[in-house]
């Protein structure tokens, strides 16, 4: 009787123990179920052990048990050592990059940025479960972590942690937030260049400031309506820039802390003083981004003309455009080659655009690089009043340049300009970007296609120092492999059929010869 | 050392005169070469597409698109066939009652374990070596990046160490070869599945742990051209762990 009882209790104990384990592994909660089951198991098994004590005692004094326990103990200790060793060595790695794609190395510029980090940096990547961007981001951040222990990163699925995503204002997948010393930058594009740029921005004492000129009916950064620039402002601030308004008329000059000055589609003319202030700003190495709509007289034309940019009274017509005849679309892959549009794989559209041309007379000192061109089937018309119609005898067939960058061929030394503004740091160089349309960046259009990204690219290109931009894109070597079908068949048959069969034949021969012996 | 080599030599000879290694080689080459060549076909189609759309060339990296998936596939195939290479190493001795002979020989258990492991590893390396004809074949048609290939083969060799030491351990547990093979399947597939699980739970500490435990995760670094001490530590310590456990089990036969 007692023996049966004890066996039953042993079996029950084992069942309870496994049930508890299963519950913990499969459901996890509530924890009390596990506790109850495991406690029951302990009681049953103790009873079993107690009633069978003699048997167990006999077993444990046997020589084999001693060795067995000893062996298990040794294995346990060995496993513990292996685990600890892996734990330690996983945190102190040494690596050799043989990939040839640079996927596991970072540029010297980034290394120096990382070495100069003063504060801890926390990076949170918000990615969907199976995202390619996530792997890329992980690779890049792992490279960073290899260089410095100041960076910690984690990957978060915004669907699993909606509160965290909300806290950081994440609305899209594949977004990376970089946080350090109370500053924050949110990135939508993931590359070494972007991440390092953000690191520089947020580890800087003061933020870079973008000034939007006001006072001539420009699109306002405070205007949340269709025509405002409020979305632009929001996304620039998210990236760690500071956005301010500039009333040129009362300020008289562009403030010294301006990283970029943006003229966003003025509707009324600038005064001569304002023009002079902008001109002086450019002369001392300023960075200006002018978005000038057609059909408007802004009196900026002489200022821009001084810097080689000619604006005519014209409009680009795009009969093939799916958005209407006056909305040229630039398709990905058709951007003229430039750092701004390099690796830019989104289309953009420009509601009502004028051409932007370069004065050949200024070719000696200045360099003009187009960044936006309309498509093959577009026309440039100078007949801007009344009905817009293409007249092949008068109008010019595209592609028409309507956006471009002006810079010096050879940089003159920065100079004092007499307006009281300091000459900007010699490392900064004059940059002027002119686009013949401002509507593409307003709230109604900026979220469509790649419009917002293009604007961002332009201003961040304007705002960054030279050394940052020179971070090379980590491009793998492209190599093509062209096989004729005969070559392909030869390769296929020789390695899929002939080689394996040859090996089998050798094997069978050897085996048969052995058997006969 | 000399004892290890002698024993390894004896085991190797057994491999060469039995048909199993040849059959494994044939199956392995047929399957992995087939997968490789279908990837080549895909890649050459991509190439000709890229030639037609000049100016907007997509990234065509031979190693990333062609060799990386090939090596990862190869690793899976090897995972599935390696238990068949190691299953007989100890199980056969037990079945044939030759264990006593081995135990009473002047060889230490460490030497026995290492000798058998080494023999299996040489066969594994030869098997891998046979696939070297793939990059050589391609190098007559295009530029092959050899550096990441060196890293890839190193990674596969180390991965083989894990396969074989686990297989050896499984073989030491039983006298039935089929049971030994099944046990090592179980262990290795476990390590493979852990990686798949890790992908779905990567945001947690458990996910981190699982992805660290995953064999393919570590192999992928090698295959992409990264040699780092993290992955080396992982593969080597798992191999040594397998060998150590085998050692314990074999020794336990002395007092059982």
XYZ file of C-alpha atoms in Angstrom:
773
model
C 0.000 0.000 0.000
C 2.672 2.384 1.058
C 4.752 1.431 -1.944
C 1.876 2.112 -4.386
C 1.205 5.452 -2.737
C 4.790 6.503 -3.089
C 4.985 5.498 -6.744
C 1.742 7.369 -7.472
C 3.138 10.427 -5.762
C 6.356 10.175 -7.762
C 4.425 10.038 -11.036
C 2.163 12.907 -9.959
C 5.228 14.938 -8.997
C 6.805 14.409 -12.392
C 3.555 15.318 -14.148
C 3.217 18.503 -12.084
C 6.809 19.483 -12.771
C 6.414 19.083 -16.527
C 2.997 20.730 -16.571
C 4.441 23.729 -14.772
C 7.346 23.922 -17.182
C 5.006 23.683 -20.164
C 2.752 26.358 -18.820
C 5.701 28.653 -18.274
C 7.093 28.035 -21.743
C 3.826 28.299 -23.624
C 1.662 30.861 -21.837
C 4.026 32.352 -19.268
C 1.222 34.064 -17.359
C -0.365 33.886 -14.836
C 2.715 33.116 -12.836
C 0.792 31.655 -9.886
C -0.220 28.605 -11.953
C 3.436 27.798 -12.467
C 4.196 28.398 -8.811
C 1.350 26.138 -7.666
C 2.259 23.360 -10.078
C 5.941 23.468 -9.239
C 5.237 23.609 -5.494
C 2.969 20.575 -5.841
C 5.728 18.866 -7.770
C 8.227 19.606 -5.015
C 5.857 18.175 -2.358
C 5.061 14.999 -4.329
C 8.658 14.411 -5.257
C 9.852 15.031 -1.706
C 7.347 12.456 -0.488
C 8.542 10.055 -3.155
C 12.174 10.714 -2.249
C 11.406 10.259 1.466
C 9.563 6.984 1.048
C 12.174 5.672 -1.304
C 15.042 7.040 0.653
C 16.673 3.670 1.179
C 16.582 2.938 -2.519
C 17.914 6.350 -3.464
C 20.592 6.148 -0.806
C 21.697 2.814 -2.112
C 21.771 4.201 -5.655
C 23.733 7.296 -4.760
C 26.445 5.421 -2.927
C 27.141 3.237 -5.922
C 30.397 3.980 -7.708
C 28.746 4.593 -11.047
C 26.409 7.191 -9.585
C 29.320 9.022 -8.080
C 31.023 9.142 -11.435
C 27.786 10.053 -13.128
C 27.125 12.966 -10.809
C 30.711 13.986 -11.121
C 30.453 13.880 -14.895
C 27.275 15.926 -14.948
C 28.823 18.452 -12.611
C 31.867 18.755 -14.832
C 29.735 19.158 -17.928
C 27.697 21.828 -16.154
C 30.773 23.740 -15.118
C 32.228 23.431 -18.610
C 29.041 24.779 -20.178
C 29.067 27.671 -17.703
C 32.637 28.478 -18.679
C 31.778 28.391 -22.389
C 28.779 30.669 -21.805
C 30.823 33.173 -19.817
C 33.605 33.130 -22.399
C 31.129 33.786 -25.205
C 29.482 36.519 -23.178
C 32.773 38.305 -22.613
C 34.214 37.841 -26.090
C 30.970 38.900 -27.754
C 31.529 42.288 -26.163
C 35.168 42.659 -27.134
C 35.351 41.778 -30.736
C 38.118 42.225 -33.241
C 37.093 42.159 -36.862
C 38.558 41.921 -40.316
C 36.470 43.135 -43.194
C 37.080 41.086 -46.310
C 33.734 41.916 -47.868
C 35.108 44.420 -50.370
C 31.801 46.277 -50.150
C 32.653 48.251 -47.048
C 29.552 46.827 -45.400
C 31.495 46.216 -42.221
C 33.655 49.331 -42.138
C 32.947 52.988 -41.663
C 34.641 56.010 -43.093
C 37.454 57.794 -41.218
C 35.192 60.855 -40.912
C 32.614 58.880 -38.982
C 35.309 57.326 -36.819
C 36.552 60.752 -35.800
C 32.999 61.901 -35.064
C 32.487 58.836 -32.898
C 35.747 59.322 -31.047
C 34.803 62.888 -30.209
C 31.400 61.986 -28.781
C 31.009 63.404 -25.299
C 27.601 62.083 -24.314
C 26.043 58.672 -24.440
C 24.010 58.225 -27.603
C 20.853 56.161 -27.699
C 19.552 55.001 -31.026
C 16.115 53.481 -31.467
C 15.181 51.989 -34.794
C 11.491 51.592 -35.522
C 11.143 48.816 -38.069
C 8.565 46.293 -39.112
C 9.366 42.700 -38.398
C 10.821 41.675 -41.740
C 12.362 44.829 -43.062
C 15.356 45.102 -45.333
C 16.089 48.550 -43.990
C 16.326 47.014 -40.543
C 19.157 44.723 -41.567
C 20.965 47.629 -43.182
C 20.499 49.824 -40.129
C 21.657 47.018 -37.875
C 24.807 46.520 -39.938
C 25.621 50.221 -39.870
C 24.912 50.640 -36.168
C 26.898 47.510 -35.369
C 29.837 49.102 -37.184
C 29.406 52.224 -35.055
C 29.236 50.207 -31.870
C 32.443 48.491 -32.832
C 34.171 51.870 -32.839
C 32.716 53.349 -29.675
C 31.000 52.160 -26.518
C 29.094 55.437 -26.288
C 26.419 54.227 -28.682
C 23.657 51.863 -27.625
C 20.974 50.872 -30.043
C 17.789 48.889 -30.000
C 15.361 47.828 -32.663
C 11.692 48.267 -31.889
C 8.654 47.033 -33.741
C 6.239 49.998 -33.544
C 3.286 47.599 -33.733
C 4.450 45.789 -30.631
C 5.360 48.906 -28.687
C 2.834 51.509 -29.878
C 3.290 53.670 -26.798
C 7.013 54.053 -27.395
C 6.351 54.851 -31.046
C 3.806 57.434 -29.990
C 6.200 58.931 -27.465
C 8.703 59.564 -30.239
C 6.048 60.656 -32.724
C 6.764 57.807 -35.118
C 4.226 57.537 -37.903
C 6.119 55.452 -40.419
C 8.153 52.267 -40.454
C 11.888 52.382 -41.047
C 12.462 55.437 -38.901
C 15.495 55.887 -36.688
C 15.595 58.182 -33.650
C 18.965 59.320 -32.356
C 19.019 60.782 -28.877
C 21.852 62.344 -26.957
C 22.179 64.892 -24.176
C 18.525 65.886 -24.400
C 18.713 66.459 -28.161
C 16.961 64.319 -30.684
C 17.026 63.700 -34.377
C 14.615 61.598 -36.394
C 15.825 60.051 -39.616
C 13.854 58.516 -42.433
C 16.778 57.699 -44.682
C 19.247 55.225 -43.318
C 22.833 55.516 -44.382
C 26.140 56.167 -42.732
C 26.046 59.698 -44.086
C 22.644 60.454 -42.546
C 23.388 58.896 -39.193
C 26.748 60.593 -38.837
C 25.198 63.883 -39.916
C 22.553 63.522 -37.235
C 25.183 62.638 -34.648
C 27.078 65.811 -35.470
C 23.929 67.898 -35.319
C 22.774 66.659 -31.966
C 26.162 66.649 -30.319
C 26.723 70.238 -31.290
C 26.334 72.929 -28.611
C 23.914 74.933 -30.717
C 21.615 73.753 -33.439
C 22.047 74.780 -37.036
C 19.479 77.372 -37.922
C 17.500 77.635 -41.138
C 16.059 81.075 -41.822
C 12.915 81.366 -43.915
C 12.607 84.896 -45.309
C 9.230 86.502 -44.632
C 7.469 89.687 -45.556
C 6.793 89.235 -49.260
C 4.004 86.699 -49.159
C 6.356 83.724 -48.948
C 4.911 80.409 -47.830
C 4.996 80.646 -44.055
C 6.507 78.018 -41.776
C 3.711 78.751 -39.312
C 0.922 78.222 -41.799
C -0.651 74.786 -41.362
C -2.941 75.271 -44.376
C -2.447 73.953 -47.903
C -0.087 76.720 -48.868
C 2.019 76.752 -45.725
C 5.445 75.310 -45.031
C 4.537 73.959 -41.584
C 5.207 70.331 -42.513
C 8.648 71.307 -43.746
C 9.350 73.109 -40.506
C 8.225 70.142 -38.474
C 10.382 67.665 -40.355
C 13.457 69.916 -40.241
C 13.060 70.317 -36.489
C 12.678 66.582 -36.129
C 16.035 66.166 -37.755
C 17.657 68.390 -35.167
C 17.727 71.674 -37.050
C 16.292 74.913 -35.767
C 13.870 76.842 -37.977
C 13.468 80.611 -37.693
C 11.762 83.363 -39.628
C 13.760 86.239 -41.062
C 12.275 89.686 -41.612
C 14.959 91.087 -43.861
C 13.360 94.515 -43.949
C 13.873 95.129 -40.244
C 16.968 93.004 -39.713
C 18.830 94.656 -42.595
C 21.248 91.735 -42.827
C 21.246 87.996 -42.676
C 22.086 86.866 -39.109
C 25.510 85.321 -38.590
C 24.095 82.065 -37.264
C 22.215 81.320 -40.471
C 23.158 77.908 -41.798
C 20.864 78.311 -44.782
C 18.554 81.090 -45.860
C 15.445 79.945 -47.689
C 13.322 82.157 -49.906
C 10.093 80.225 -50.257
C 8.077 81.583 -53.145
C 7.716 85.352 -52.623
C 4.614 86.943 -54.135
C 5.636 90.606 -53.828
C 8.898 92.349 -54.754
C 11.948 92.640 -52.527
C 13.370 96.089 -51.825
C 16.817 97.038 -53.021
C 18.202 96.890 -49.449
C 16.904 93.389 -49.000
C 18.456 92.338 -52.275
C 21.736 93.866 -51.182
C 21.595 92.032 -47.859
C 21.154 88.709 -49.644
C 23.919 89.561 -52.072
C 26.243 90.436 -49.191
C 25.332 87.198 -47.466
C 26.317 85.192 -50.515
C 29.517 87.197 -50.874
C 30.667 86.239 -47.428
C 30.094 82.572 -48.080
C 26.401 82.247 -47.379
C 24.060 79.531 -48.442
C 20.867 80.526 -50.123
C 17.997 78.409 -51.353
C 15.692 80.397 -53.607
C 12.354 78.973 -54.714
C 10.905 81.395 -57.213
C 7.546 80.811 -58.849
C 6.804 81.928 -62.390
C 4.424 84.810 -63.195
C 5.617 86.785 -60.170
C 7.840 89.824 -60.176
C 10.039 89.545 -57.100
C 12.873 91.897 -57.969
C 15.172 89.089 -56.914
C 16.095 88.637 -60.550
C 18.964 91.185 -60.514
C 20.376 89.658 -57.315
C 20.322 86.172 -58.746
C 21.606 87.432 -62.083
C 24.650 88.772 -60.279
C 25.338 85.188 -59.290
C 24.795 83.947 -62.786
C 21.233 82.692 -62.508
C 18.857 83.974 -65.157
C 15.124 83.777 -64.657
C 12.913 84.483 -67.636
C 9.181 85.027 -67.757
C 8.288 81.546 -68.898
C 6.450 78.376 -67.924
C 7.237 74.728 -68.517
C 4.445 72.728 -70.117
C 4.306 68.981 -69.733
C 1.530 67.608 -71.955
C 2.289 64.051 -70.848
C 2.026 64.841 -67.159
C -0.609 62.850 -65.354
C -1.135 65.794 -63.015
C -2.123 68.353 -65.655
C -0.295 70.181 -68.407
C 1.673 72.558 -66.202
C 2.932 70.105 -63.596
C 6.189 68.647 -64.833
C 7.114 65.358 -63.223
C 10.707 64.294 -62.771
C 10.977 60.533 -62.748
C 13.525 58.712 -60.635
C 16.638 58.017 -62.612
C 16.301 61.130 -64.761
C 17.832 63.580 -62.286
C 21.048 65.138 -63.533
C 23.973 63.645 -61.610
C 24.683 65.671 -58.483
C 25.356 64.994 -54.813
C 21.863 66.208 -53.960
C 20.109 63.726 -56.189
C 22.645 60.945 -55.869
C 20.871 57.722 -54.862
C 17.561 59.602 -54.885
C 15.057 57.102 -56.176
C 11.757 58.942 -55.887
C 9.825 60.964 -58.420
C 8.949 64.581 -57.789
C 6.459 67.022 -59.301
C 6.392 70.803 -59.587
C 3.073 72.629 -60.016
C 3.730 75.547 -62.398
C 7.427 75.956 -62.984
C 9.716 78.383 -64.744
C 13.071 77.626 -66.290
C 16.309 78.377 -64.478
C 19.241 79.240 -66.695
C 22.854 80.089 -66.254
C 24.501 83.165 -67.630
C 27.318 81.924 -69.872
C 29.145 85.197 -69.211
C 29.776 84.046 -65.633
C 31.279 80.732 -66.643
C 34.762 82.004 -65.887
C 34.387 82.096 -62.122
C 31.148 80.321 -61.341
C 30.011 76.804 -61.882
C 26.409 75.867 -62.550
C 25.169 72.331 -62.008
C 21.584 71.473 -62.942
C 19.720 69.314 -60.426
C 16.262 69.287 -61.975
C 15.319 68.823 -65.597
C 11.915 68.324 -67.151
C 11.282 65.327 -69.385
C 11.780 64.831 -73.114
C 8.264 65.749 -74.195
C 8.017 69.011 -72.281
C 7.946 72.492 -73.726
C 9.039 75.872 -72.486
C 6.661 78.662 -73.448
C 7.187 82.374 -73.060
C 3.553 83.109 -73.880
C 2.399 83.051 -70.265
C -0.755 85.120 -70.565
C -4.093 83.716 -71.555
C -4.433 80.109 -72.658
C -1.295 78.079 -72.310
C -0.746 76.303 -75.593
C 2.287 74.818 -77.225
C 3.450 76.626 -80.323
C 6.359 74.696 -81.814
C 7.506 77.698 -83.824
C 7.941 79.847 -80.727
C 8.390 77.425 -77.861
C 11.403 75.387 -76.926
C 11.304 71.610 -76.649
C 12.563 70.033 -73.409
C 14.406 68.866 -71.452
C 14.378 72.187 -69.663
C 16.525 72.869 -66.614
C 14.455 74.358 -63.817
C 16.676 73.851 -60.804
C 20.378 74.171 -60.263
C 23.303 74.840 -57.996
C 25.740 77.701 -58.316
C 29.160 77.618 -56.706
C 32.571 79.048 -57.298
C 34.919 77.272 -59.617
C 37.696 78.293 -57.312
C 36.773 79.561 -53.923
C 37.829 83.181 -53.278
C 38.842 83.942 -49.692
C 35.836 84.950 -47.606
C 35.613 88.690 -47.328
C 34.205 91.346 -45.070
C 31.291 92.848 -46.896
C 30.680 96.072 -45.077
C 27.205 95.149 -43.908
C 28.571 94.370 -40.474
C 28.157 90.632 -40.951
C 31.157 88.504 -40.119
C 32.922 86.639 -42.848
C 31.718 83.090 -42.494
C 34.188 80.438 -41.452
C 36.605 79.690 -44.241
C 35.508 76.082 -44.352
C 32.132 77.261 -45.577
C 31.706 78.017 -49.186
C 29.123 79.995 -51.046
C 26.285 77.864 -52.315
C 23.194 78.974 -54.147
C 20.363 76.667 -55.137
C 17.555 78.023 -57.305
C 14.391 76.136 -58.221
C 11.758 77.646 -60.511
C 8.850 76.570 -58.299
C 7.899 76.872 -54.640
C 4.570 75.044 -54.561
C 6.185 71.641 -54.639
C 7.224 72.083 -51.004
C 3.947 73.384 -49.592
C 1.863 71.330 -47.187
C -0.431 70.159 -49.969
C 2.391 68.650 -52.053
C 5.318 68.024 -49.767
C 4.126 64.647 -48.554
C 3.444 63.385 -52.063
C 6.024 61.436 -54.029
C 9.556 62.496 -53.177
C 8.911 66.240 -52.955
C 9.670 66.547 -49.262
C 12.759 64.394 -49.573
C 14.098 66.511 -52.389
C 13.670 69.665 -50.336
C 15.369 67.987 -47.379
C 18.235 66.847 -49.562
C 18.790 70.358 -50.848
C 18.785 72.041 -47.453
C 20.860 69.417 -45.723
C 23.340 69.553 -48.574
C 23.446 73.329 -48.153
C 23.773 73.111 -44.383
C 26.493 70.535 -44.035
C 30.196 71.127 -44.093
C 32.236 69.777 -46.932
C 33.893 66.954 -45.009
C 30.605 65.398 -44.065
C 29.303 65.247 -47.569
C 32.405 63.500 -48.749
C 31.420 60.370 -46.855
C 31.397 57.953 -49.684
C 28.380 55.894 -50.350
C 29.286 52.328 -49.615
C 28.750 51.002 -53.018
C 29.571 47.462 -53.792
C 31.367 46.694 -56.964
C 28.943 46.019 -59.747
C 29.858 43.200 -62.021
C 27.817 41.634 -64.744
C 27.789 38.019 -65.744
C 26.600 37.232 -69.221
C 26.489 33.608 -70.261
C 25.305 32.303 -73.547
C 22.850 29.465 -73.165
C 25.475 27.019 -74.410
C 27.911 28.202 -71.756
C 25.226 27.995 -69.150
C 24.301 24.455 -70.193
C 27.953 23.401 -70.201
C 28.473 24.725 -66.667
C 25.245 23.215 -65.464
C 25.777 19.717 -66.812
C 29.421 19.525 -65.904
C 28.916 20.484 -62.287
C 25.442 19.142 -61.555
C 25.643 15.834 -63.420
C 29.147 14.887 -64.528
C 31.160 15.755 -61.420
C 28.811 14.056 -58.907
C 28.517 10.967 -61.094
C 32.294 10.797 -61.464
C 32.666 10.840 -57.711
C 30.055 8.129 -57.313
C 31.818 5.988 -59.915
C 35.127 6.295 -58.060
C 33.355 5.344 -54.851
C 31.653 2.297 -56.328
C 34.889 1.101 -57.909
C 36.790 1.369 -54.642
C 34.004 -0.328 -52.735
C 33.619 -3.237 -55.166
C 37.345 -3.831 -55.254
C 37.402 -3.965 -51.445
C 34.529 -6.432 -51.388
C 36.239 -8.771 -53.777
C 39.369 -8.827 -51.655
C 49.517 14.203 -31.601
C 51.001 11.277 -33.458
C 48.366 9.010 -31.974
C 45.624 11.373 -33.091
C 46.956 11.376 -36.646
C 47.321 7.606 -36.715
C 43.758 7.115 -35.563
C 42.510 9.798 -37.947
C 44.335 8.044 -40.762
C 42.681 4.762 -39.911
C 39.249 6.384 -39.780
C 39.863 8.187 -43.053
C 40.701 4.927 -44.710
C 37.395 3.544 -43.488
C 35.618 6.533 -45.004
C 37.342 6.042 -48.326
C 36.527 2.378 -48.678
C 32.909 2.640 -47.641
C 30.407 3.989 -50.143
C 28.710 6.420 -47.766
C 31.123 9.335 -48.206
C 30.887 9.046 -51.989
C 27.113 8.927 -51.965
C 26.995 11.914 -49.625
C 29.384 13.809 -51.890
C 27.290 13.022 -54.922
C 24.021 14.121 -53.327
C 25.578 17.208 -51.793
C 27.169 18.331 -55.048
C 24.091 17.646 -57.105
C 21.791 19.631 -54.856
C 24.072 22.555 -54.049
C 25.435 22.875 -57.576
C 21.906 22.802 -58.919
C 20.919 25.639 -56.580
C 24.067 27.526 -57.529
C 23.458 27.267 -61.235
C 19.847 28.324 -60.988
C 21.131 31.389 -59.117
C 23.679 31.925 -61.903
C 20.847 31.809 -64.394
C 18.939 34.402 -62.376
C 22.042 36.580 -62.095
C 22.804 36.508 -65.779
C 19.223 37.512 -66.492
C 19.628 40.433 -64.075
C 22.857 41.340 -65.840
C 21.308 41.433 -69.263
C 18.437 43.529 -67.918
C 20.958 45.913 -66.402
C 22.761 46.204 -69.718
C 19.531 47.259 -71.395
C 18.789 50.005 -68.881
C 22.072 51.755 -68.929
C 22.439 54.869 -66.848
C 20.319 53.489 -64.081
C 22.297 50.372 -63.280
C 20.989 48.537 -60.286
C 23.509 47.237 -57.803
C 24.791 43.938 -59.071
C 27.146 42.427 -56.592
C 28.162 38.955 -57.606
C 29.091 37.866 -54.116
C 25.953 39.202 -52.430
C 23.456 37.997 -55.001
C 25.088 34.776 -56.132
C 27.463 33.342 -53.563
C 25.763 34.433 -50.372
C 22.503 32.527 -50.930
C 24.486 29.611 -52.336
C 26.601 29.261 -49.215
C 23.621 29.615 -46.913
C 21.822 26.878 -48.877
C 24.948 24.758 -48.763
C 25.053 25.136 -44.984
C 21.508 23.783 -44.705
C 22.268 20.832 -46.969
C 25.406 20.061 -44.986
C 23.435 20.319 -41.771
C 21.123 17.651 -43.103
C 23.768 15.232 -44.372
C 26.603 15.603 -41.878
C 24.910 13.457 -39.206
C 25.217 10.592 -41.711
C 28.954 11.095 -41.818
C 29.436 11.049 -38.058
C 26.778 8.529 -37.029
C 28.998 5.487 -37.233
C 32.094 6.893 -35.506
C 31.308 5.600 -32.008
C 28.045 3.724 -32.539
C 29.733 1.190 -34.812
C 32.479 0.517 -32.306
C 29.885 -0.129 -29.632
C 27.815 -2.395 -31.831
C 30.856 -4.327 -32.969
C 32.106 -4.562 -29.378
C 35.390 -3.026 -30.447
C 35.079 -0.278 -27.827
C 36.925 -2.477 -25.319
C 39.792 -2.819 -27.747
C 39.927 0.935 -28.218
C 39.652 1.573 -24.492
C 42.418 -0.802 -23.581
C 44.705 0.571 -26.280
C 47.399 3.005 -25.232
C 45.308 5.861 -26.697
C 43.821 8.387 -24.289
C 40.151 9.245 -24.656
C 41.043 12.747 -25.799
C 43.153 11.264 -28.569
C 40.372 8.922 -29.625
C 37.793 11.724 -29.747
C 40.080 14.117 -31.583
C 41.253 11.467 -34.019
C 37.737 10.562 -35.063
C 36.724 14.205 -35.224
C 39.726 15.078 -37.356
C 38.988 12.291 -39.836
C 35.400 13.458 -40.259
C 36.564 17.028 -40.624
C 38.992 16.136 -43.384
C 36.173 14.446 -45.292
C 34.003 17.514 -44.716
C 36.779 19.801 -45.969
C 37.228 17.662 -49.079
C 33.505 17.877 -49.700
C 33.661 21.651 -49.437
C 36.803 21.719 -51.541
C 34.876 20.095 -54.373
C 32.597 23.138 -54.512
C 35.591 25.380 -55.196
C 35.132 24.577 -58.875
C 32.105 26.885 -58.829
C 33.938 30.195 -58.286
C 36.810 29.012 -60.472
C 34.363 28.214 -63.251
C 32.753 31.655 -62.915
C 36.066 33.484 -62.828
C 36.517 32.683 -66.508
C 33.396 34.726 -67.272
C 33.482 37.595 -64.794
C 35.397 39.181 -61.925
C 35.100 37.075 -58.817
C 35.857 38.731 -55.477
C 38.130 36.194 -53.785
C 38.491 37.850 -50.400
C 34.887 37.338 -49.245
C 35.114 33.805 -50.643
C 38.060 33.110 -48.336
C 35.964 34.315 -45.407
C 32.980 32.263 -46.586
C 34.934 29.026 -46.814
C 36.532 29.672 -43.434
C 33.051 30.142 -41.980
C 31.786 26.929 -43.589
C 34.799 24.998 -42.273
C 34.164 26.241 -38.741
C 30.458 25.526 -39.077
C 31.421 21.988 -40.076
C 33.328 21.712 -36.805
C 30.067 22.312 -34.946
C 28.122 19.848 -37.129
C 30.707 17.136 -36.661
C 31.351 17.560 -32.953
C 27.611 17.424 -32.273
C 27.328 14.386 -34.509
C 30.221 12.739 -32.706
C 28.505 13.407 -29.394
C 25.267 11.858 -30.686
C 27.180 8.849 -31.957
C 28.801 8.304 -28.568
C 25.391 8.108 -26.893
C 24.085 5.022 -28.635
C 25.103 1.868 -30.427
C 22.459 2.326 -33.106
C 23.715 4.408 -36.029
C 20.235 5.514 -37.086
C 19.485 6.720 -33.567
C 22.795 8.593 -33.542
C 21.961 10.287 -36.837
C 18.501 11.239 -35.626
C 19.859 12.709 -32.384
C 22.359 14.876 -34.210
C 19.652 15.967 -36.675
C 17.653 17.022 -33.650
C 20.486 19.028 -32.120
C 21.499 20.741 -35.356
C 17.988 21.490 -36.543
C 17.379 22.944 -33.083
C 20.235 25.376 -33.593
C 18.872 26.231 -37.020
C 15.286 26.766 -35.821
C 16.475 28.956 -32.979
C 17.678 31.386 -35.637
C 14.313 31.377 -37.395
C 12.559 32.002 -34.084
C 14.942 34.838 -33.310
C 13.834 36.692 -36.450
C 10.296 36.952 -35.175
C 11.250 38.134 -31.707
C 14.238 40.329 -32.345
C 13.109 43.155 -30.109
C 13.596 41.355 -26.827
C 16.515 40.100 -24.792
C 15.464 36.532 -25.557
C 15.536 37.427 -29.242
C 19.087 38.704 -28.878
C 20.091 35.512 -27.120
C 18.406 33.331 -29.734
C 19.982 35.155 -32.624
C 23.353 34.780 -30.914
C 22.738 31.037 -30.634
C 21.734 30.750 -34.285
C 24.273 28.932 -36.452
C 23.279 30.666 -39.659
C 23.393 34.137 -38.167
C 27.088 33.666 -37.419
C 27.761 31.975 -40.717
C 26.153 34.872 -42.549
C 28.821 37.239 -41.226
C 31.556 35.055 -42.647
C 29.708 34.629 -45.904
C 29.339 38.380 -46.300
C 33.057 38.764 -45.766
C 33.383 39.602 -42.100
C 35.751 37.645 -39.916
C 35.294 38.600 -36.300
C 36.232 37.134 -32.973
C 32.587 36.955 -31.908
C 31.702 34.417 -34.550
C 35.013 32.595 -34.200
C 34.406 32.246 -30.468
C 30.908 30.959 -31.054
C 31.835 28.265 -33.567
C 34.986 27.144 -31.823
C 33.424 27.000 -28.374
C 30.418 25.027 -29.647
C 32.804 22.602 -31.342
C 34.847 22.197 -28.182
C 31.674 21.782 -26.148
C 30.540 18.951 -28.418
C 33.945 17.288 -28.166
C 34.011 17.699 -24.395
C 30.568 16.134 -23.997
C 31.663 13.266 -26.240
C 34.721 12.845 -24.039
C 32.546 12.648 -20.926
C 30.224 10.089 -22.464
C 33.040 7.908 -23.781
C 34.788 8.033 -20.459
C 31.585 7.080 -18.659
C 31.708 3.764 -20.527
C 34.749 2.891 -18.458
C 32.795 2.734 -15.246
C 29.376 1.707 -16.521
